[in-house]
mmCIF file of C-alpha atoms in Angstrom:
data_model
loop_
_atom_site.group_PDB
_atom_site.id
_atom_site.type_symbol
_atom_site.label_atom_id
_atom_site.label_comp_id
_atom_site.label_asym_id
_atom_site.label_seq_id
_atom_site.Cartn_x
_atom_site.Cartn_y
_atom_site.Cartn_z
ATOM 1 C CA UNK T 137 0.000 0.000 0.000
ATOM 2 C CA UNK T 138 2.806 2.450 0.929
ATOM 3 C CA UNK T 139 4.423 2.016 -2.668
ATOM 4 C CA UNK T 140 1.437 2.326 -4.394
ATOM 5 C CA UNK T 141 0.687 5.818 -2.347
ATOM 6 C CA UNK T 142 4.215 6.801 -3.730
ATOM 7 C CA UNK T 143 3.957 5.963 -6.985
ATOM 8 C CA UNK T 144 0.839 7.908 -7.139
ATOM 9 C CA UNK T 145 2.523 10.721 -5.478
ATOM 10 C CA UNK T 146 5.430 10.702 -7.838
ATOM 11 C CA UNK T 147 2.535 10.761 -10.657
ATOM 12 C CA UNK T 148 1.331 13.804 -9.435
ATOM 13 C CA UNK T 149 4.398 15.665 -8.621
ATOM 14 C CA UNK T 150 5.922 14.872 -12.413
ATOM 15 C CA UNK T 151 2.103 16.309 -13.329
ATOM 16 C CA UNK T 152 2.430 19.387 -11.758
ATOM 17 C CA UNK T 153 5.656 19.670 -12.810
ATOM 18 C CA UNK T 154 4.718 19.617 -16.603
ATOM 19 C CA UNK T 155 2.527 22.225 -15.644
ATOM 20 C CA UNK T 156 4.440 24.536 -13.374
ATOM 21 C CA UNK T 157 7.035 24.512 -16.582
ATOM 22 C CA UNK T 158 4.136 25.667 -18.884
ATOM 23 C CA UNK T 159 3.442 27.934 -16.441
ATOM 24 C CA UNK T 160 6.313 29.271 -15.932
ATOM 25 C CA UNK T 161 7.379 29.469 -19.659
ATOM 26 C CA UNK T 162 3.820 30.429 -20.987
ATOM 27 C CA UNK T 163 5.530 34.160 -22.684
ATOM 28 C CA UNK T 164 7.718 31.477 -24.419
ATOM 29 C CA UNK T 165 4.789 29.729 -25.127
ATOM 30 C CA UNK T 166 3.024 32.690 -26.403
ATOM 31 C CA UNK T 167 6.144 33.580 -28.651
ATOM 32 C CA UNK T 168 6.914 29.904 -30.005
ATOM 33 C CA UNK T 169 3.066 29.679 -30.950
ATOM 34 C CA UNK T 170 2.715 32.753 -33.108
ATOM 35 C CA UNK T 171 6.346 31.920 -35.195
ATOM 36 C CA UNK T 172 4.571 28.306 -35.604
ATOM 37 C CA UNK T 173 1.115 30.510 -37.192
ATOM 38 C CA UNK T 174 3.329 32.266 -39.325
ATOM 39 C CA UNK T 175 5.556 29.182 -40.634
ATOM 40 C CA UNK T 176 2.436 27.813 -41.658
ATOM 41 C CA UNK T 177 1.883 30.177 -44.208
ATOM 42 C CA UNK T 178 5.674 31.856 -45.072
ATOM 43 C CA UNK T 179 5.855 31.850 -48.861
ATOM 44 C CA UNK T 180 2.284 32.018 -50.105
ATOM 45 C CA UNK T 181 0.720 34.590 -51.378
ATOM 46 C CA UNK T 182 -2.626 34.731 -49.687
ATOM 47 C CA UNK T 183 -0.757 35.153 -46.257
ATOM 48 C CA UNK T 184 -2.645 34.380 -42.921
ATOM 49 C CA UNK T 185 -5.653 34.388 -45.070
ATOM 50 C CA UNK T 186 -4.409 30.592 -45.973
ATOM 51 C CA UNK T 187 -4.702 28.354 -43.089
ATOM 52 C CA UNK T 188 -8.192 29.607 -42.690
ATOM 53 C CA UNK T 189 -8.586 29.314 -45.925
ATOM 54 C CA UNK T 190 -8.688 25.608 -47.090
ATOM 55 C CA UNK T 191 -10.552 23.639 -44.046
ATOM 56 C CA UNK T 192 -13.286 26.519 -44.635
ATOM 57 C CA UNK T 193 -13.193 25.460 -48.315
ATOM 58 C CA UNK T 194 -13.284 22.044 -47.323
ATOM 59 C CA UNK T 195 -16.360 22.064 -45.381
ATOM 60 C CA UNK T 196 -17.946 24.249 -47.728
ATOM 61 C CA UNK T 197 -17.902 22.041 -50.467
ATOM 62 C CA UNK T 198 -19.123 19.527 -48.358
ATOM 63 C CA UNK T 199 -22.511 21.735 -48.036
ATOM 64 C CA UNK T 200 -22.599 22.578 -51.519
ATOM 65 C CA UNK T 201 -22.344 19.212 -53.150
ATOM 66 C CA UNK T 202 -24.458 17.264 -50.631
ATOM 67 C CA UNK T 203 -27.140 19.870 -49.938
ATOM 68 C CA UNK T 204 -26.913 22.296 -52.700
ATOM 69 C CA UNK T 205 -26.186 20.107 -55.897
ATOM 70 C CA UNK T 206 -27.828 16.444 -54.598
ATOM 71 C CA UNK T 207 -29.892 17.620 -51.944
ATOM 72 C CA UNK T 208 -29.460 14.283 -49.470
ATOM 73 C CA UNK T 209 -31.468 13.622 -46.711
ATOM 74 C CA UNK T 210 -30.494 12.042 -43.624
ATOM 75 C CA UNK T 211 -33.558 9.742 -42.208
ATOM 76 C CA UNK T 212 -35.790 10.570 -39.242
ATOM 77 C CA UNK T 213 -33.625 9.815 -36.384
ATOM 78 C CA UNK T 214 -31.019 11.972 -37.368
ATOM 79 C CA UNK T 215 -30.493 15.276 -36.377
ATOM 80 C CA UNK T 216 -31.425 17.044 -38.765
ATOM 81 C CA UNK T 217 -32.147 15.862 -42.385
ATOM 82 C CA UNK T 218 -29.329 17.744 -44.392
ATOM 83 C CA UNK T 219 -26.471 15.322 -45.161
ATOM 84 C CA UNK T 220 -24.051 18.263 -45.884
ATOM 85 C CA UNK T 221 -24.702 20.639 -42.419
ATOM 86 C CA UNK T 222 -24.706 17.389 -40.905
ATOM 87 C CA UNK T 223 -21.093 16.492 -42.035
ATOM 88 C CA UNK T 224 -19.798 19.998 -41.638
ATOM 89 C CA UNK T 225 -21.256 20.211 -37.624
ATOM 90 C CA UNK T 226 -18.481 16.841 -36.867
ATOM 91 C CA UNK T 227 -15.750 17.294 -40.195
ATOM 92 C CA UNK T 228 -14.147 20.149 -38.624
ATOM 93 C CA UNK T 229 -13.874 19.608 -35.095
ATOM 94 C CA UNK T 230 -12.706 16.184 -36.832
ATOM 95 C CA UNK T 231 -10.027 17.913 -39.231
ATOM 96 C CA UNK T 232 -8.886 20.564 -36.261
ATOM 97 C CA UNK T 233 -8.327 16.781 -33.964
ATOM 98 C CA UNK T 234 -6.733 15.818 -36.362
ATOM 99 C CA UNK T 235 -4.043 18.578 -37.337
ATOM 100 C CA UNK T 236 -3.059 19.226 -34.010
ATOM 101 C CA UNK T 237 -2.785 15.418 -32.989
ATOM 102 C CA UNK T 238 -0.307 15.020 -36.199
ATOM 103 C CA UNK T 239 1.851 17.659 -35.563
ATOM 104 C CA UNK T 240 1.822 17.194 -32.016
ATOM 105 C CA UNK T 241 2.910 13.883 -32.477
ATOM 106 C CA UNK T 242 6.273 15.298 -34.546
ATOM 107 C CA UNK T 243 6.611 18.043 -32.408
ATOM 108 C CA UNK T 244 9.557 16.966 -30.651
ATOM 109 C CA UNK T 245 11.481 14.982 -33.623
ATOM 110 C CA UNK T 246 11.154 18.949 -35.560
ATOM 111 C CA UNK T 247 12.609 20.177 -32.532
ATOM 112 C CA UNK T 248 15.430 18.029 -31.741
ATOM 113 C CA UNK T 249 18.467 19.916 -32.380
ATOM 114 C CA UNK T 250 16.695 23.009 -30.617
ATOM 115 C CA UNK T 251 16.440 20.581 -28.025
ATOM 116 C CA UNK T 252 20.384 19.121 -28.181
ATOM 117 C CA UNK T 253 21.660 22.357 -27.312
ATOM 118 C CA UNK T 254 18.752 24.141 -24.724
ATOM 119 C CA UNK T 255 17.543 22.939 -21.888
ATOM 120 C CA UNK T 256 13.868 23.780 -22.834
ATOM 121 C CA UNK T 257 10.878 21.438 -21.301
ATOM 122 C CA UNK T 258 9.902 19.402 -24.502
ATOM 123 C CA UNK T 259 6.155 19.671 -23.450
ATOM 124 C CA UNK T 260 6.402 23.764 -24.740
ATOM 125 C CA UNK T 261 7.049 22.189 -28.197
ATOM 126 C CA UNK T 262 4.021 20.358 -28.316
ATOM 127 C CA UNK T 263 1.864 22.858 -26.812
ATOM 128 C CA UNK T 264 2.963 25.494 -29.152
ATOM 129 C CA UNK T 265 1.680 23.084 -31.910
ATOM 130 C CA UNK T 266 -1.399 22.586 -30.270
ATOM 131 C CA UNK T 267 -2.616 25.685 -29.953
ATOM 132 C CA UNK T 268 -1.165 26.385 -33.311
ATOM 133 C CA UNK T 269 -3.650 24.231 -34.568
ATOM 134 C CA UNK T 270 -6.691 25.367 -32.177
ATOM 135 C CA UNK T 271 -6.057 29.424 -33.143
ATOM 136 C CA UNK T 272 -6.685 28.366 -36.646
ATOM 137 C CA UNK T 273 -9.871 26.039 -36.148
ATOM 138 C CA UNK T 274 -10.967 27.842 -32.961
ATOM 139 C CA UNK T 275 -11.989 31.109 -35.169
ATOM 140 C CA UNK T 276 -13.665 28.340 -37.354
ATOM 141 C CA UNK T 277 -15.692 26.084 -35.345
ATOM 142 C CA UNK T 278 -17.291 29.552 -33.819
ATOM 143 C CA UNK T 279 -18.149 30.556 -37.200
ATOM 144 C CA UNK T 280 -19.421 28.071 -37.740
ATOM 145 C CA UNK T 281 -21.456 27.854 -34.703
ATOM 146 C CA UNK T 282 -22.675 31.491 -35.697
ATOM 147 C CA UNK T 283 -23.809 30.354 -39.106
ATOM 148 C CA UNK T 284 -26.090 27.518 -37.587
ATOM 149 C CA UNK T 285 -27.520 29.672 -34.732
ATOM 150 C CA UNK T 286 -30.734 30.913 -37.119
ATOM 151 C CA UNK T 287 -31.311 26.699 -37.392
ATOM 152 C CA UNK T 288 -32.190 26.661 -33.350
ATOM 153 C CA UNK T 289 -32.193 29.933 -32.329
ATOM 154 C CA UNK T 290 -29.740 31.725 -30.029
ATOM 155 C CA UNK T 291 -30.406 29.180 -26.995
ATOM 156 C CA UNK T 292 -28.178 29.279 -23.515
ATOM 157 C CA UNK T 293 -27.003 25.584 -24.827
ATOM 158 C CA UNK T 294 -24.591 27.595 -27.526
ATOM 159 C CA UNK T 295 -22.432 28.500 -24.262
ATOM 160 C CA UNK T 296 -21.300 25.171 -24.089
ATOM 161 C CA UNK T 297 -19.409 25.515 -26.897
ATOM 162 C CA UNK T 298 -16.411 27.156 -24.907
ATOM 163 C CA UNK T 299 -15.997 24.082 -22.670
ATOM 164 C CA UNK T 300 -16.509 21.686 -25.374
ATOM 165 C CA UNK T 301 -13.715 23.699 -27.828
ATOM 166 C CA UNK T 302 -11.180 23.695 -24.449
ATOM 167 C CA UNK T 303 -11.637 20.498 -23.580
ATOM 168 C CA UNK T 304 -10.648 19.158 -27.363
ATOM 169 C CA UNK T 305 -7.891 21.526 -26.992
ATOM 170 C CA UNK T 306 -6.427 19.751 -24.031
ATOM 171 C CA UNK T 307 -7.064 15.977 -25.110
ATOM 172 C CA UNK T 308 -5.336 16.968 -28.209
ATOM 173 C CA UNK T 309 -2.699 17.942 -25.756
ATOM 174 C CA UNK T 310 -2.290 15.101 -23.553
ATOM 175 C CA UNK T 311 -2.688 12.807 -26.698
ATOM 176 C CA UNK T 312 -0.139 15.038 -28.843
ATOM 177 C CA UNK T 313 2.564 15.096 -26.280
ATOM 178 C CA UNK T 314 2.178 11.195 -25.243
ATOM 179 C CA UNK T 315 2.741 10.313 -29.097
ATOM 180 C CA UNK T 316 4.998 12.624 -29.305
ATOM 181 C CA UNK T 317 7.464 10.970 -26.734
ATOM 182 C CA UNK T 318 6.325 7.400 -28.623
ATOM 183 C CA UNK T 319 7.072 8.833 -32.075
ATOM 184 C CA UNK T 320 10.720 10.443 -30.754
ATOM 185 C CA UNK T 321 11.469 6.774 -29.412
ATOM 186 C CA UNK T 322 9.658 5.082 -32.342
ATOM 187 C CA UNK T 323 9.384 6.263 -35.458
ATOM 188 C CA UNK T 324 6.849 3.827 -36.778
ATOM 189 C CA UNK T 325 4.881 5.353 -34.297
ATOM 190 C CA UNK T 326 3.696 8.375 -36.655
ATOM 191 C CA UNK T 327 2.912 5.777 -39.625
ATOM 192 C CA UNK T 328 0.611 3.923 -37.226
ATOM 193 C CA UNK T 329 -0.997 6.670 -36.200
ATOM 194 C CA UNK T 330 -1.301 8.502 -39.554
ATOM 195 C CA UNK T 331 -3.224 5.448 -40.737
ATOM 196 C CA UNK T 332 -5.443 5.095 -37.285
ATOM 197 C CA UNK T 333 -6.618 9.104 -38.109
ATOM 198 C CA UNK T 334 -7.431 8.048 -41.429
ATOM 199 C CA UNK T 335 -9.693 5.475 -40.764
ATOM 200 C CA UNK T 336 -11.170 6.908 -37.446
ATOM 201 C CA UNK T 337 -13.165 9.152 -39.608
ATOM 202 C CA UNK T 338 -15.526 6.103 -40.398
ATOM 203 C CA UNK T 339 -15.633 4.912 -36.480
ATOM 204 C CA UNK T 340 -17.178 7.910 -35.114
ATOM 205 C CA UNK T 341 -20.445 10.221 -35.695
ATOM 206 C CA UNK T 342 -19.638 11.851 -38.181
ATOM 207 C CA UNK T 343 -20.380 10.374 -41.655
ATOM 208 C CA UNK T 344 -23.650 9.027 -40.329
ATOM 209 C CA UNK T 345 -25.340 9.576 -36.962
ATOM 210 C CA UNK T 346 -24.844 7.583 -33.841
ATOM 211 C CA UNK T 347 -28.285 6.381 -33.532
ATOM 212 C CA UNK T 348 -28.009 4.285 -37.276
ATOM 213 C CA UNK T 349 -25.064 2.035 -36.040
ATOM 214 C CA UNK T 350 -26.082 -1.355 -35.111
ATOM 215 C CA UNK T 351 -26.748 -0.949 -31.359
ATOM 216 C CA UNK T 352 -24.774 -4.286 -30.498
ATOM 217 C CA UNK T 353 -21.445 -2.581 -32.056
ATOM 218 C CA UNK T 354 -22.036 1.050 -30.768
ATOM 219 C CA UNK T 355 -19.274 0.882 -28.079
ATOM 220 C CA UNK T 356 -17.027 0.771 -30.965
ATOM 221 C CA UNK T 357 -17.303 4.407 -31.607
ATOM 222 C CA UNK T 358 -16.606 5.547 -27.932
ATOM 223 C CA UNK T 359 -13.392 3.600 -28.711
ATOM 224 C CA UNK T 360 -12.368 7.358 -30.448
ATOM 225 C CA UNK T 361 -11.747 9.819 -28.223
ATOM 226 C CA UNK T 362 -13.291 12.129 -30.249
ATOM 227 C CA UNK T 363 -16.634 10.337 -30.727
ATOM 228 C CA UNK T 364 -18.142 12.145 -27.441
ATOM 229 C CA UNK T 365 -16.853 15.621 -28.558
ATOM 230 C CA UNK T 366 -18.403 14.850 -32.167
ATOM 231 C CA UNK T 367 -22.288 13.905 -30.366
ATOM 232 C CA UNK T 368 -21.445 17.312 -28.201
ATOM 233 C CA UNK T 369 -21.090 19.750 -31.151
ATOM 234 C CA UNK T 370 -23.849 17.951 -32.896
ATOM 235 C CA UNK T 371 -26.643 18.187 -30.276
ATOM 236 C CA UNK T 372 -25.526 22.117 -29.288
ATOM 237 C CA UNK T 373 -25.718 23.186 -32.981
ATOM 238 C CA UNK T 374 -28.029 20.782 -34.884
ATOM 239 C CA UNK T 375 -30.681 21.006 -31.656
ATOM 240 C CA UNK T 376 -29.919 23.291 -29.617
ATOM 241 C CA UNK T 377 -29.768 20.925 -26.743
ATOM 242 C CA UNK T 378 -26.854 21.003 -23.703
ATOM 243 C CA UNK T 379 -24.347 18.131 -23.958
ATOM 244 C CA UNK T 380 -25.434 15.300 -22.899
ATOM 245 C CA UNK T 381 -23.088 14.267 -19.697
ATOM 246 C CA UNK T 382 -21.919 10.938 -21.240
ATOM 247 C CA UNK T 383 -20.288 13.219 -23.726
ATOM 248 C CA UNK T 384 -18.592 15.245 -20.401
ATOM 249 C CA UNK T 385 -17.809 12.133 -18.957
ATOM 250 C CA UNK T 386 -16.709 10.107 -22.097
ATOM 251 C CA UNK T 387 -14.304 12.752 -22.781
ATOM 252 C CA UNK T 388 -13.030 13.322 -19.634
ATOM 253 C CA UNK T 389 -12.262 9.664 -18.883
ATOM 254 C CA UNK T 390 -10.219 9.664 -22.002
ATOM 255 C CA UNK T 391 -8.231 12.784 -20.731
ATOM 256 C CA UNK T 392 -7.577 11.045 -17.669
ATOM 257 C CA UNK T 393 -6.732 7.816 -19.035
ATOM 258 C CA UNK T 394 -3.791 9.615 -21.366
ATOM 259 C CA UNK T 395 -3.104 11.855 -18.145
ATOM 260 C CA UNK T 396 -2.367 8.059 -16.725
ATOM 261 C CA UNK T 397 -0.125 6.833 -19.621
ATOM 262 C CA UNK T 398 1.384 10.202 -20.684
ATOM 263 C CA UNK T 399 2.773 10.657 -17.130
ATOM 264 C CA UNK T 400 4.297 7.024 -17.227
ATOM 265 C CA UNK T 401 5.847 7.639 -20.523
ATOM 266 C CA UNK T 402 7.390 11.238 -19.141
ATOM 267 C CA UNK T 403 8.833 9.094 -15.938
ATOM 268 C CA UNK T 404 10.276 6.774 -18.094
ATOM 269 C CA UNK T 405 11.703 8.812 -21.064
ATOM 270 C CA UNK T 406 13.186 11.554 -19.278
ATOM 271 C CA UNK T 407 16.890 10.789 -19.119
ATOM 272 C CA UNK T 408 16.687 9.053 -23.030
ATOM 273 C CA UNK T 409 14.034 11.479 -24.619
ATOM 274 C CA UNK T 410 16.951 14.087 -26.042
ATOM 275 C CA UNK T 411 19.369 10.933 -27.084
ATOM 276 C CA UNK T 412 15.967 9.715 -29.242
ATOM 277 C CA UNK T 413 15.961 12.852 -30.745
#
């Protein structure tokens, strides 16, 4: 019992630690973050306007082809009938998942030699990417959620957008910097995981709506972590409706199971994690 109590102690310490160096670093942080926004467009000619640019292309073509030019219909348990505001409500929070996941994930192998020669925390580097990622497709997803209020009306429930947005932000995080850590000490690490984003797609919400998958297989989906986020976005703007709190609770479990692992892999990479990289 006594080692177990300081095990979990030593967890929570090396947490708070990770923390206290964001913390502590977070003008860094600021600084690192914008120069990662600008590499992301350096060279082209539509500037900043470019990141914005093509997942807002993206999910408007989605709405034109399926709604505009074919005019699908969802059936009568979905929630709502148009296939393409239906895709766009869960293909961007999808997309923005995505993006910073990926580039979490290489975070650290990009910033190896900065790492070789500074003593820098290597959870700023995946962080920066992170909310790289989330000051692109944050703007986004709340345009978004502006464009669909006529659909429902401006109801209180649209509030919960805000805690649904920050709590993708950190399970991108979490997730991010534990693959990140993997990828540094395994490279096939980011081909696995490449392929896993590419098929998730089709194992959550958001081609089709939870309530058509067989019920005997449904578990499946919560098997993404971003399968409870998806159902959250989807009831706030397709209904108007608060989360439901398996979608709080689905979500937050997954946090705190890659709280659990990421905190294991930072115990046990910390004297090797530069020599990886």
């Amino acid at each position: 019992l006594h080692t177990a109590y300081r095990r979990q102690r030593q967890m929570c310490i090396r947490d708070r630690n990770e923390v206290a160096a964001l913390w502590r670093a977070r003008m860094l942080v600021w600084v690192l973050t914008r120069r990662e926004v600008a590499s992301r467009h350096t060279g082209t000619a539509l500037g900043i306007v470019w990141p914005y640019l093509q997942p807002l292309l993206t999910v408007a073509a989605y709405y034109l082809v399926f709604d505009v030019v074919f005019g699908m219909r969802l059936g009568e348990q979905a929630p709502t009938r148009a296939v393409g505001a239906y895709l766009v409500v869960g293909a961007l929070p999808w997309m923005a998942f995505c993006d910073a996941v990926q580039r979490g994930m290489t975070s650290l192998i990009d910033a190896g030699s900065l790492l070789h020669k500074n003593p820098l925390p290597p959870v700023l580097f995946t962080t920066r990417t992170v909310l790289a990622s989330y000051s692109i497709y944050g703007p986004l997803l709340l345009l978004v959620a502006a464009a669909y209020i006529p659909s429902h009306g401006l109801k209180p429930a649209i509030l919960s957008l805000l805690p649904l947005l920050l709590l993708q932000m950190l399970l991108c995080m979490v997730l991010g910097y534990a693959l990140a850590i993997l990828a540094a000490a395994l490279r096939d690490v980011a081909q696995l995981v490449g392929f896993l984003l590419s098929v998730g797609i089709y194992l959550s919400p958001i081609l089709f709506p939870i309530q058509l998958f067989p019920e005997a297989w449904r578990w499946v989906l919560w098997l993404n972590p971003m399968t409870g986020l998806v159902v959250g976005y989807q009831q706030v703007l397709l209904q108007g409706q608060w989360p439901h709190w398996t979608v709080w609770c689905a979500t937050l479990m997954w946090v705190g199971v890659l709280a659990v692992v990421l905190n294991a892999l930072v115990a046990r990479s910390r004297d090797q994690l530069v020599d990886w990289l």
